[in-house]
Amino acid sequence: MIIAVDGPAAAGKGTLSRRIAETYGFHHLDTGLTYRATAKALLDAGLPLDDERVAADVALRIDLGGLDRDVLSAHDIGEAASKIAVMPAVRRALVEAQRQFASREPGTVLDGRDIGTIVCPDAKVKFYVTASPEIRARRRYDEILGKGGEAVLEDIFDDVRKRDERDMGRADSPLRPADDAHLLDTSEMSIEAAFMAARGIIDAAMMK
Ligand code: DC
């Protein structure tokens, strides 16, 4: 059983996906980390971020077992990831690895931007998790401050808007809800409430 969770940055899809995976005993893959790991490998090796063949070569070697969320969550890695994510050859390499992961038993939860539309169009259940840019910026800001970091809310808001534009505007696999996705708008709903709604939908799909 495959559960697809898509949506823009900082909408809460990671938290939601982890809760779903824990609850049902499924494997979870944050596919954003595969783009981030590719970007980090390029940065670490001093390789360019604008050479599609080089980037695709690196993407083919990414080990899904070695993705460290803490290391990969750095802001500059996210920026670099969204640049290489526009390259079709990089996407082909990573999508192939993501599909292999998706076939694990007894089930998987994949979160990202194109899971319901491209990576796993036959997923049993699809969610599109979203929230207003203001609320997403505020959540990211609170998260950074909560970890003892420093941030300027306006800068984060600008970043969120730019990331949205890049993710939704690219030609290959732009961010958009699959036609059969369940929409979860977390602007006015806690992640807990979104999880309860998701659970009801998953339980109903499992009965079929
Ligand atoms: O969700 P994130 O911030 O970790 O994602 C990093 C970048 O990778 C983001 O700009 C969009 C891209 N990405 C993608 O293109 N497709 C996915 N399935 C997941 C992430």
Coordinates of C-alpha atoms and ligand atoms in Angstrom, one line a residue:
M1 CA 0.0 0.0 0.0
I2 CA 1.4 3.4 -1.0
I3 CA 0.3 6.7 0.5
A4 CA 1.4 9.8 -1.4
V5 CA 1.7 13.2 0.4
D6 CA 2.4 16.3 -1.6
G7 CA 2.4 20.0 -0.9
P8 CA 4.5 23.1 -0.8
A9 CA 7.4 23.7 1.7
A10 CA 6.5 24.0 5.4
A11 CA 2.9 22.9 5.0
G12 CA 3.2 20.2 7.6
K13 CA 3.5 17.2 5.2
G14 CA 6.6 15.8 6.8
T15 CA 5.1 15.7 10.3
L16 CA 1.9 14.3 8.9
S17 CA 3.7 11.6 6.9
R18 CA 5.8 10.5 9.8
R19 CA 2.7 10.1 12.0
I20 CA 1.0 8.1 9.3
A21 CA 4.0 5.8 8.8
E22 CA 4.3 5.2 12.6
T23 CA 0.6 4.5 13.0
Y24 CA 0.4 1.9 10.2
G25 CA 3.9 0.5 10.5
F26 CA 4.9 1.7 7.0
H27 CA 8.3 2.9 5.7
H28 CA 8.6 6.6 5.2
L29 CA 10.6 8.5 2.6
D30 CA 10.9 12.3 2.5
T31 CA 11.7 12.6 -1.2
G32 CA 12.9 16.2 -0.6
L33 CA 15.9 14.7 1.1
T34 CA 16.9 12.9 -2.1
Y35 CA 17.1 16.3 -3.9
R36 CA 18.9 17.8 -0.9
A37 CA 21.4 14.9 -0.7
T38 CA 22.2 15.3 -4.4
A39 CA 22.7 19.1 -3.9
K40 CA 24.9 18.6 -0.8
A41 CA 27.1 16.0 -2.6
L42 CA 27.6 18.6 -5.4
L43 CA 28.4 21.4 -3.0
D44 CA 30.8 19.2 -1.0
A45 CA 32.7 18.1 -4.1
G46 CA 32.9 21.7 -5.4
L47 CA 30.9 20.7 -8.5
P48 CA 28.7 23.1 -10.4
L49 CA 24.9 23.3 -9.7
D50 CA 24.1 24.1 -13.3
D51 CA 25.5 21.0 -15.1
E52 CA 22.7 18.6 -15.6
R53 CA 24.9 15.6 -16.6
V54 CA 27.1 16.0 -13.6
A55 CA 24.2 16.4 -11.3
A56 CA 22.4 13.4 -12.7
D57 CA 25.5 11.3 -12.2
V58 CA 25.6 12.3 -8.6
A59 CA 21.8 11.6 -8.2
L60 CA 22.3 8.1 -9.5
R61 CA 24.6 7.4 -6.6
I62 CA 22.5 8.7 -3.7
D63 CA 22.0 6.1 -1.0
L64 CA 18.4 6.3 0.4
G65 CA 19.6 4.6 3.6
G66 CA 22.0 7.4 4.4
L67 CA 19.8 10.5 4.4
D68 CA 20.4 12.6 7.5
R69 CA 17.5 15.1 7.9
D70 CA 19.4 17.3 10.5
V71 CA 22.4 17.8 8.2
L72 CA 20.3 18.2 5.0
S73 CA 17.8 20.7 6.5
A74 CA 20.3 23.6 6.1
H75 CA 18.9 26.5 4.3
D76 CA 21.6 26.7 1.6
I77 CA 21.1 23.0 0.8
G78 CA 17.4 23.7 0.3
E79 CA 18.1 26.5 -2.1
A80 CA 20.6 24.4 -4.1
A81 CA 18.1 21.5 -4.1
S82 CA 15.4 23.5 -5.6
K83 CA 17.8 24.5 -8.4
I84 CA 18.8 21.0 -9.4
A85 CA 15.2 19.8 -9.0
V86 CA 14.3 21.5 -12.3
M87 CA 16.6 19.2 -14.2
P88 CA 14.8 16.3 -16.0
A89 CA 17.8 13.9 -15.8
V90 CA 18.2 14.5 -12.1
R91 CA 14.5 13.8 -11.6
R92 CA 14.6 10.6 -13.7
A93 CA 17.4 9.2 -11.5
L94 CA 15.8 10.1 -8.2
V95 CA 12.3 9.1 -9.2
E96 CA 13.6 5.6 -10.1
A97 CA 15.1 5.2 -6.6
Q98 CA 11.9 6.6 -5.0
R99 CA 9.7 4.1 -6.9
Q100 CA 11.9 1.2 -5.7
F101 CA 11.5 2.5 -2.2
A102 CA 7.7 2.8 -2.7
S103 CA 7.3 -1.0 -3.4
R104 CA 8.6 -2.0 0.1
E105 CA 6.3 -4.2 2.2
P106 CA 4.0 -3.8 4.0
G107 CA 3.5 -0.3 2.8
T108 CA 5.1 3.1 2.3
V109 CA 4.4 6.8 2.8
L110 CA 6.3 9.1 0.4
D111 CA 6.1 12.8 0.7
G112 CA 7.3 15.4 -1.8
R113 CA 5.9 17.5 -4.7
D114 CA 5.2 15.0 -7.4
I115 CA 4.4 11.7 -5.6
G116 CA 0.7 11.5 -6.5
T117 CA 1.2 12.9 -10.0
I118 CA 4.4 11.3 -11.3
V119 CA 6.3 9.0 -8.8
C120 CA 3.3 6.9 -7.7
P121 CA 0.3 7.8 -9.8
D122 CA -1.4 4.5 -8.6
A123 CA -0.9 5.3 -4.9
K124 CA -3.9 3.9 -2.9
V125 CA -4.4 7.2 -1.0
K126 CA -3.2 10.7 -2.0
F127 CA -3.1 13.8 0.1
Y128 CA -2.3 17.4 -0.9
V129 CA -1.3 19.3 2.2
T130 CA -1.2 23.0 2.0
A131 CA -1.5 26.3 4.1
S132 CA -1.2 30.0 3.3
P133 CA 2.3 31.3 2.6
E134 CA 2.0 33.6 5.7
I135 CA 1.2 30.6 8.0
R136 CA 3.9 28.4 6.5
A137 CA 6.5 31.2 7.0
R138 CA 5.4 31.7 10.6
R139 CA 5.7 28.0 11.3
R140 CA 9.2 27.8 9.9
Y141 CA 10.1 31.0 11.8
D142 CA 8.8 29.5 15.1
E143 CA 10.7 26.3 14.4
I144 CA 14.0 28.1 13.9
L145 CA 13.6 30.2 17.0
G146 CA 12.5 27.1 18.9
K147 CA 15.8 25.5 18.1
G148 CA 17.6 28.5 19.4
G149 CA 18.3 30.0 16.0
E150 CA 17.8 33.5 14.6
A151 CA 15.6 34.5 11.7
V152 CA 13.7 37.5 10.2
L153 CA 10.1 36.6 9.5
E154 CA 10.0 38.8 6.3
D155 CA 13.0 37.0 4.9
I156 CA 11.5 33.6 5.5
F157 CA 8.2 34.7 3.9
D158 CA 10.2 35.8 0.8
D159 CA 11.9 32.4 0.7
V160 CA 8.6 30.6 1.0
R161 CA 7.2 32.6 -1.9
K162 CA 10.3 32.1 -4.1
R163 CA 10.4 28.3 -3.4
D164 CA 6.7 28.1 -4.3
E165 CA 7.3 29.9 -7.6
R166 CA 10.1 27.6 -8.4
D167 CA 8.3 24.4 -7.4
M168 CA 5.0 25.3 -9.1
G169 CA 6.5 27.0 -12.2
R170 CA 9.0 24.4 -13.4
A171 CA 8.3 22.6 -16.6
D172 CA 9.1 19.1 -15.4
S173 CA 6.8 17.7 -12.7
P174 CA 5.6 21.0 -11.2
L175 CA 3.9 21.0 -7.8
R176 CA 0.2 20.5 -8.2
P177 CA -2.5 18.4 -6.6
A178 CA -3.3 15.1 -8.3
D179 CA -6.9 15.0 -9.6
D180 CA -7.7 12.3 -7.0
A181 CA -5.8 13.8 -4.1
H182 CA -7.6 14.7 -0.8
L183 CA -6.9 18.3 0.0
L184 CA -5.8 19.1 3.6
D185 CA -5.5 22.8 4.3
T186 CA -3.6 23.2 7.5
S187 CA -4.0 27.0 7.6
E188 CA -6.8 26.8 10.2
M189 CA -6.3 23.2 11.2
S190 CA -3.7 21.8 13.6
I191 CA -1.4 19.0 12.2
E192 CA -3.1 16.7 14.8
A193 CA -6.6 17.5 13.3
A194 CA -5.1 17.0 9.8
F195 CA -3.7 13.6 11.0
M196 CA -7.1 12.5 12.3
A197 CA -8.8 13.5 9.0
A198 CA -6.1 11.6 7.1
R199 CA -6.5 8.5 9.3
G200 CA -10.2 8.4 8.5
I201 CA -9.5 8.5 4.8
I202 CA -6.8 5.8 5.0
D203 CA -8.9 3.5 7.1
A204 CA -11.8 3.8 4.6
A205 CA -9.4 3.0 1.7
M206 CA -8.0 -0.1 3.5
M207 CA -11.5 -1.5 3.8
K208 CA -12.0 -1.5 0.1
Ligands
DC1 O1 10.7 19.6 0.7 P1 12.1 20.1 0.6 O2 12.2 21.5 1.0 O3 13.0 19.2 1.4 O4 12.5 20.0 -0.9 C1 13.7 20.5 -1.4 C2 13.6 20.8 -2.9 O5 13.4 19.6 -3.6 C3 12.4 21.7 -3.2 O6 12.7 22.9 -3.7 C4 11.6 20.9 -4.2 C5 12.4 19.7 -4.5 N1 11.5 18.5 -4.5 C6 11.0 18.1 -5.7 O7 11.2 18.8 -6.7 N2 10.3 17.0 -5.8 C7 10.0 16.2 -4.7 N3 9.3 15.1 -4.8 C8 10.6 16.7 -3.4 C9 11.3 17.8 -3.4

